[in-house]
Tab-separated table of C-alpha atoms in Angstrom:
chain	number	residue	atom	x	y	z
M	4	MET	CA	0.000	0.000	0.000
M	5	LEU	CA	1.322	3.428	-0.948
M	6	LYS	CA	1.993	5.839	1.873
M	7	LYS	CA	-0.182	8.935	2.020
M	8	ARG	CA	1.426	12.283	1.324
M	9	ILE	CA	1.186	15.667	3.008
M	10	ILE	CA	1.662	18.514	0.555
M	11	ILE	CA	1.949	22.194	1.339
M	12	SER	CA	0.547	24.582	-1.251
M	13	LEU	CA	2.038	28.067	-1.443
M	14	THR	CA	0.323	30.784	-3.466
M	15	PHE	CA	2.285	33.787	-4.702
M	16	LEU	CA	1.092	37.137	-5.996
M	17	ASP	CA	3.838	39.300	-7.493
M	18	GLY	CA	6.448	37.401	-5.500
M	19	VAL	CA	4.621	37.684	-2.143
M	20	LEU	CA	3.240	34.621	-0.359
M	21	PHE	CA	-0.524	34.699	0.263
M	22	ARG	CA	-2.223	32.360	2.685
M	23	THR	CA	-5.146	31.489	0.428
M	24	LYS	CA	-6.940	32.689	-2.659
M	25	LYS	CA	-8.768	35.001	-0.263
M	26	PHE	CA	-5.635	37.137	-0.628
M	27	ILE	CA	-4.214	37.458	2.861
M	28	PRO	CA	-0.504	38.321	2.482
M	29	ASP	CA	2.092	36.684	4.715
M	30	TYR	CA	5.325	38.610	4.220
M	31	ARG	CA	7.240	36.754	6.929
M	32	TYR	CA	7.273	33.312	5.362
M	33	THR	CA	7.994	33.706	1.655
M	34	LYS	CA	10.994	31.330	1.646
M	35	ASN	CA	11.062	29.880	5.144
M	36	PHE	CA	9.280	26.697	4.138
M	37	VAL	CA	12.402	25.168	2.628
M	38	GLY	CA	13.446	24.326	6.188
M	39	LEU	CA	10.393	22.159	6.730
M	40	TRP	CA	12.172	19.024	5.544
M	41	SER	CA	9.471	16.585	6.675
M	42	ILE	CA	6.921	17.748	4.090
M	43	ASP	CA	6.446	15.265	1.234
M	44	GLU	CA	5.942	17.712	-1.618
M	45	ILE	CA	5.558	21.429	-2.215
M	46	ILE	CA	3.159	23.149	-4.612
M	47	LEU	CA	3.994	26.637	-5.850
M	48	ILE	CA	1.208	28.566	-7.584
M	49	ASP	CA	1.562	31.948	-9.274
M	50	ILE	CA	-1.644	34.011	-9.289
M	51	SER	CA	-0.008	37.201	-10.553
M	52	GLU	CA	-1.632	38.970	-13.464
M	53	LYS	CA	1.668	38.822	-15.309
M	54	LYS	CA	2.685	35.156	-15.368
M	55	PHE	CA	6.225	33.829	-15.819
M	56	SER	CA	7.730	36.919	-14.212
M	57	THR	CA	11.315	37.064	-12.998
M	58	ASN	CA	9.998	37.164	-9.404
M	59	PHE	CA	8.233	33.832	-9.643
M	60	ARG	CA	11.000	32.178	-11.660
M	61	GLU	CA	13.419	33.098	-8.875
M	62	ILE	CA	11.064	31.622	-6.265
M	63	VAL	CA	10.743	28.337	-8.177
M	64	ASN	CA	14.490	28.199	-8.710
M	65	TYR	CA	15.195	28.950	-5.049
M	66	PHE	CA	12.893	26.201	-3.801
M	67	SER	CA	14.221	23.645	-6.285
M	68	LYS	CA	17.798	24.289	-5.176
M	69	ASN	CA	17.110	24.374	-1.436
M	70	CYS	CA	14.626	21.580	-0.831
M	71	PHE	CA	14.872	17.881	-1.409
M	72	VAL	CA	11.247	17.060	-2.114
M	73	PRO	CA	9.294	17.201	-5.401
M	74	ILE	CA	8.224	20.689	-6.455
M	75	SER	CA	4.994	21.110	-8.448
M	76	VAL	CA	4.487	24.451	-10.151
M	77	GLY	CA	1.440	26.064	-11.746
M	78	GLY	CA	0.033	29.333	-12.929
M	79	GLY	CA	-0.872	30.438	-16.426
M	80	ILE	CA	0.247	27.376	-18.379
M	81	SER	CA	-1.476	27.471	-21.761
M	82	LYS	CA	1.157	26.068	-24.108
M	83	VAL	CA	4.064	23.636	-24.104
M	84	GLU	CA	6.601	26.468	-23.888
M	85	HIS	CA	5.129	27.513	-20.535
M	86	ALA	CA	5.699	24.013	-19.199
M	87	ASP	CA	9.244	24.136	-20.615
M	88	ASP	CA	9.828	27.343	-18.644
M	89	TYR	CA	8.777	25.827	-15.321
M	90	PHE	CA	10.713	22.588	-15.841
M	91	LYS	CA	13.806	24.554	-16.844
M	92	ASN	CA	13.584	26.491	-13.576
M	93	GLY	CA	13.447	23.379	-11.416
M	94	ALA	CA	9.863	22.068	-11.357
M	95	ASP	CA	9.440	18.303	-11.000
M	96	LYS	CA	5.771	18.484	-11.984
M	97	ILE	CA	3.474	21.096	-13.432
M	98	ILE	CA	-0.093	21.899	-12.456
M	99	LEU	CA	-2.514	22.673	-15.250
M	100	GLY	CA	-5.447	24.967	-14.511
M	101	SER	CA	-9.070	23.967	-15.008
M	102	LYS	CA	-9.286	26.170	-18.089
M	103	LEU	CA	-7.123	23.697	-19.998
M	104	ILE	CA	-10.022	21.235	-19.934
M	105	PHE	CA	-11.108	23.183	-23.014
M	106	ASN	CA	-7.759	22.548	-24.725
M	107	GLN	CA	-6.903	18.910	-24.154
M	108	GLU	CA	-4.370	18.991	-27.003
M	109	ILE	CA	-1.993	20.900	-24.716
M	110	ILE	CA	-2.184	18.164	-22.064
M	111	SER	CA	-1.411	15.556	-24.715
M	112	LYS	CA	1.581	17.486	-26.051
M	113	ILE	CA	3.070	18.086	-22.595
M	114	SER	CA	2.447	14.462	-21.632
M	115	LEU	CA	4.199	13.191	-24.766
M	116	LYS	CA	7.190	15.417	-24.050
M	117	TYR	CA	7.564	14.948	-20.286
M	118	GLY	CA	5.412	11.947	-19.337
M	119	SER	CA	2.079	11.761	-17.527
M	120	GLN	CA	3.824	11.488	-14.145
M	121	SER	CA	4.871	15.113	-14.579
M	122	ILE	CA	1.333	16.485	-14.962
M	123	ILE	CA	-1.172	17.330	-12.231
M	124	GLN	CA	-4.520	18.484	-13.588
M	125	SER	CA	-6.328	20.828	-11.234
M	126	ILE	CA	-10.098	20.359	-11.155
M	127	ASP	CA	-11.601	23.434	-9.486
M	128	ILE	CA	-15.199	22.782	-8.521
M	129	LYS	CA	-18.058	24.866	-7.218
M	130	LYS	CA	-21.768	24.325	-6.580
M	131	ASN	CA	-24.270	25.759	-9.036
M	132	GLU	CA	-27.714	27.148	-8.224
M	133	ASN	CA	-29.059	23.588	-8.034
M	134	SER	CA	-26.406	22.588	-5.483
M	135	GLU	CA	-24.694	20.388	-8.080
M	136	TYR	CA	-20.981	20.552	-8.749
M	137	ASN	CA	-19.545	22.028	-11.917
M	138	LEU	CA	-16.061	22.842	-13.133
M	139	ALA	CA	-14.984	26.385	-12.252
M	140	ILE	CA	-12.405	28.355	-14.236
M	141	ASN	CA	-10.632	31.728	-13.998
M	142	SER	CA	-9.698	31.233	-10.330
M	143	GLY	CA	-13.248	30.161	-9.500
M	144	LYS	CA	-14.869	33.289	-10.887
M	145	GLU	CA	-16.588	31.531	-13.794
M	146	LEU	CA	-18.741	28.432	-13.468
M	147	THR	CA	-19.006	26.134	-16.473
M	148	LYS	CA	-21.568	23.431	-17.187
M	149	ILE	CA	-18.924	20.716	-17.220
M	150	LYS	CA	-19.287	18.011	-14.578
M	151	PRO	CA	-16.151	17.182	-12.548
M	152	GLU	CA	-16.373	13.511	-13.595
M	153	ASN	CA	-16.203	14.435	-17.275
M	154	ALA	CA	-13.313	16.829	-16.716
M	155	ILE	CA	-11.335	14.170	-14.846
M	156	LYS	CA	-12.050	11.474	-17.446
M	157	SER	CA	-10.964	13.716	-20.307
M	158	SER	CA	-7.797	14.857	-18.517
M	159	LEU	CA	-6.673	11.313	-17.727
M	160	GLU	CA	-7.383	10.118	-21.262
M	161	ASN	CA	-5.240	12.927	-22.649
M	162	GLY	CA	-2.218	12.316	-20.448
M	163	ALA	CA	-2.604	13.813	-16.973
M	164	GLY	CA	-1.075	11.637	-14.272
M	165	GLU	CA	-2.629	13.056	-11.097
M	166	ILE	CA	-5.806	14.955	-10.330
M	167	LEU	CA	-6.022	17.815	-7.835
M	168	ILE	CA	-9.554	18.431	-6.550
M	169	ASN	CA	-10.020	21.945	-5.242
M	170	ASN	CA	-13.418	22.995	-3.896
M	171	ILE	CA	-13.494	26.759	-4.375
M	172	ASP	CA	-16.234	27.196	-1.757
M	173	PHE	CA	-14.094	25.498	0.905
M	174	ASP	CA	-10.902	27.361	0.070
M	175	GLY	CA	-9.579	29.134	3.157
M	176	SER	CA	-12.568	28.093	5.286
M	177	LEU	CA	-10.572	25.958	7.781
M	178	LEU	CA	-13.807	23.951	8.195
M	179	GLY	CA	-12.567	20.723	6.635
M	180	TYR	CA	-12.493	19.161	3.196
M	181	ASP	CA	-15.657	18.460	1.210
M	182	LEU	CA	-15.500	14.732	1.936
M	183	GLY	CA	-18.736	13.889	0.123
M	184	VAL	CA	-17.701	15.059	-3.324
M	185	ILE	CA	-14.090	13.933	-2.884
M	186	LYS	CA	-15.194	10.443	-1.884
M	187	ASN	CA	-17.558	10.268	-4.839
M	188	LEU	CA	-14.928	11.354	-7.375
M	189	THR	CA	-11.943	9.386	-6.095
M	190	LYS	CA	-13.755	6.042	-6.134
M	191	LYS	CA	-14.611	6.423	-9.840
M	192	PHE	CA	-11.091	6.650	-11.231
M	193	ASN	CA	-7.887	4.670	-10.868
M	194	CYS	CA	-5.315	7.431	-10.427
M	195	GLN	CA	-3.541	9.470	-7.789
M	196	PHE	CA	-5.805	12.143	-6.286
M	197	LEU	CA	-4.789	15.225	-4.322
M	198	ALA	CA	-7.314	17.276	-2.358
M	199	LEU	CA	-7.101	20.967	-1.505
M	200	GLY	CA	-9.434	23.374	0.237
M	201	GLY	CA	-10.618	23.542	3.824
M	202	ALA	CA	-8.050	21.946	6.143
M	203	GLY	CA	-8.119	23.622	9.542
M	204	ASN	CA	-6.854	20.943	11.924
M	205	TRP	CA	-5.296	17.485	11.971
M	206	ASP	CA	-8.678	15.754	12.185
M	207	HIS	CA	-9.650	17.242	8.831
M	208	ILE	CA	-6.594	15.651	7.227
M	209	SER	CA	-7.149	12.386	9.075
M	210	ASN	CA	-10.776	12.220	7.927
M	211	LEU	CA	-9.785	12.942	4.329
M	212	LEU	CA	-7.161	10.200	4.189
M	213	ASN	CA	-9.292	7.682	6.076
M	214	GLU	CA	-12.631	8.208	4.367
M	215	THR	CA	-11.649	8.800	0.735
M	216	GLU	CA	-9.297	7.295	-1.852
M	217	THR	CA	-7.201	10.467	-1.810
M	218	SER	CA	-3.456	9.912	-2.148
M	219	ALA	CA	-2.383	13.236	-0.680
M	220	ALA	CA	-3.746	16.001	1.510
M	221	CYS	CA	-2.835	19.523	0.412
M	222	THR	CA	-3.161	22.500	2.674
M	223	GLN	CA	-2.308	26.193	2.635
M	224	ASN	CA	-3.303	27.776	5.931
M	225	ILE	CA	-2.488	25.581	8.900
M	226	PHE	CA	1.184	25.072	8.127
M	227	HIS	CA	1.793	28.803	8.205
M	228	PHE	CA	1.523	28.973	11.975
M	229	THR	CA	4.645	27.168	13.227
M	230	ASP	CA	7.716	25.408	11.895
M	231	GLU	CA	6.734	22.321	13.888
M	232	SER	CA	3.330	21.994	12.255
M	233	ILE	CA	4.234	19.317	9.732
M	234	ASN	CA	5.948	17.044	12.248
M	235	SER	CA	2.992	17.509	14.564
M	236	ALA	CA	0.554	16.584	11.819
M	237	LYS	CA	2.443	13.441	10.852
M	238	LYS	CA	2.718	12.228	14.440
M	239	TYR	CA	-1.022	12.731	14.857
M	240	LEU	CA	-1.837	10.864	11.638
M	241	LYS	CA	0.438	7.983	12.602
M	242	LYS	CA	-1.472	7.617	15.880
M	243	LYS	CA	-4.633	7.382	13.753
M	244	ASN	CA	-3.055	4.388	11.942
M	245	ILE	CA	-2.665	6.231	8.675
M	246	LEU	CA	0.285	5.013	6.626
M	247	ILE	CA	2.264	8.221	6.331
M	248	ARG	CA	5.804	9.172	5.408
M	249	ILE	CA	7.792	10.202	8.476
């Protein structure tokens, strides 16, 4: 059985770390996370209006040279050359935004060049007026009519290796993951799933990894509080009999 992963997701706007997409800046911690050696992976996301800036390239390069865990990088990828840019600056994997569901050819081209193991497809979801889930694009501002299941199926068929489920409504809430929809989606597909959005305590992560087929728990907020947070989380999960990397 594969060990579960704990992944920290760091969001940057013009080179400054923000705690969530709710845009709360955290100037103290921009590069401090490289010292948190017990994390399994790090996600770096650029939400700047001007993508592929020197600021963000330097951040990606700094993390890749100073940490010894896989680095996944996303933000604005819309062509193969964008993926080339991130890989050249030290990314181990890239994260493709939900908007690329409309351009599956790009996923195929990147997959052929770098392999499916290098691609994480982000599936941003949000409830519509009928309380049903649809794919959201443009940082959650625009709701499509595409069902998450169809988006996942298409992405996997075209070369994505992992799927990141991000519930926009739960983002930054600290109220826990949306276990219902995550459980429903992860049991339908045979791939590695990551979940993001809502973690506020160790029980939330424990519940996610125990009750769903998720391979990794991603979080943004709770690891910003103390350098000992990750070790604390892993010790707690181990006590809950979750197979975790220590």
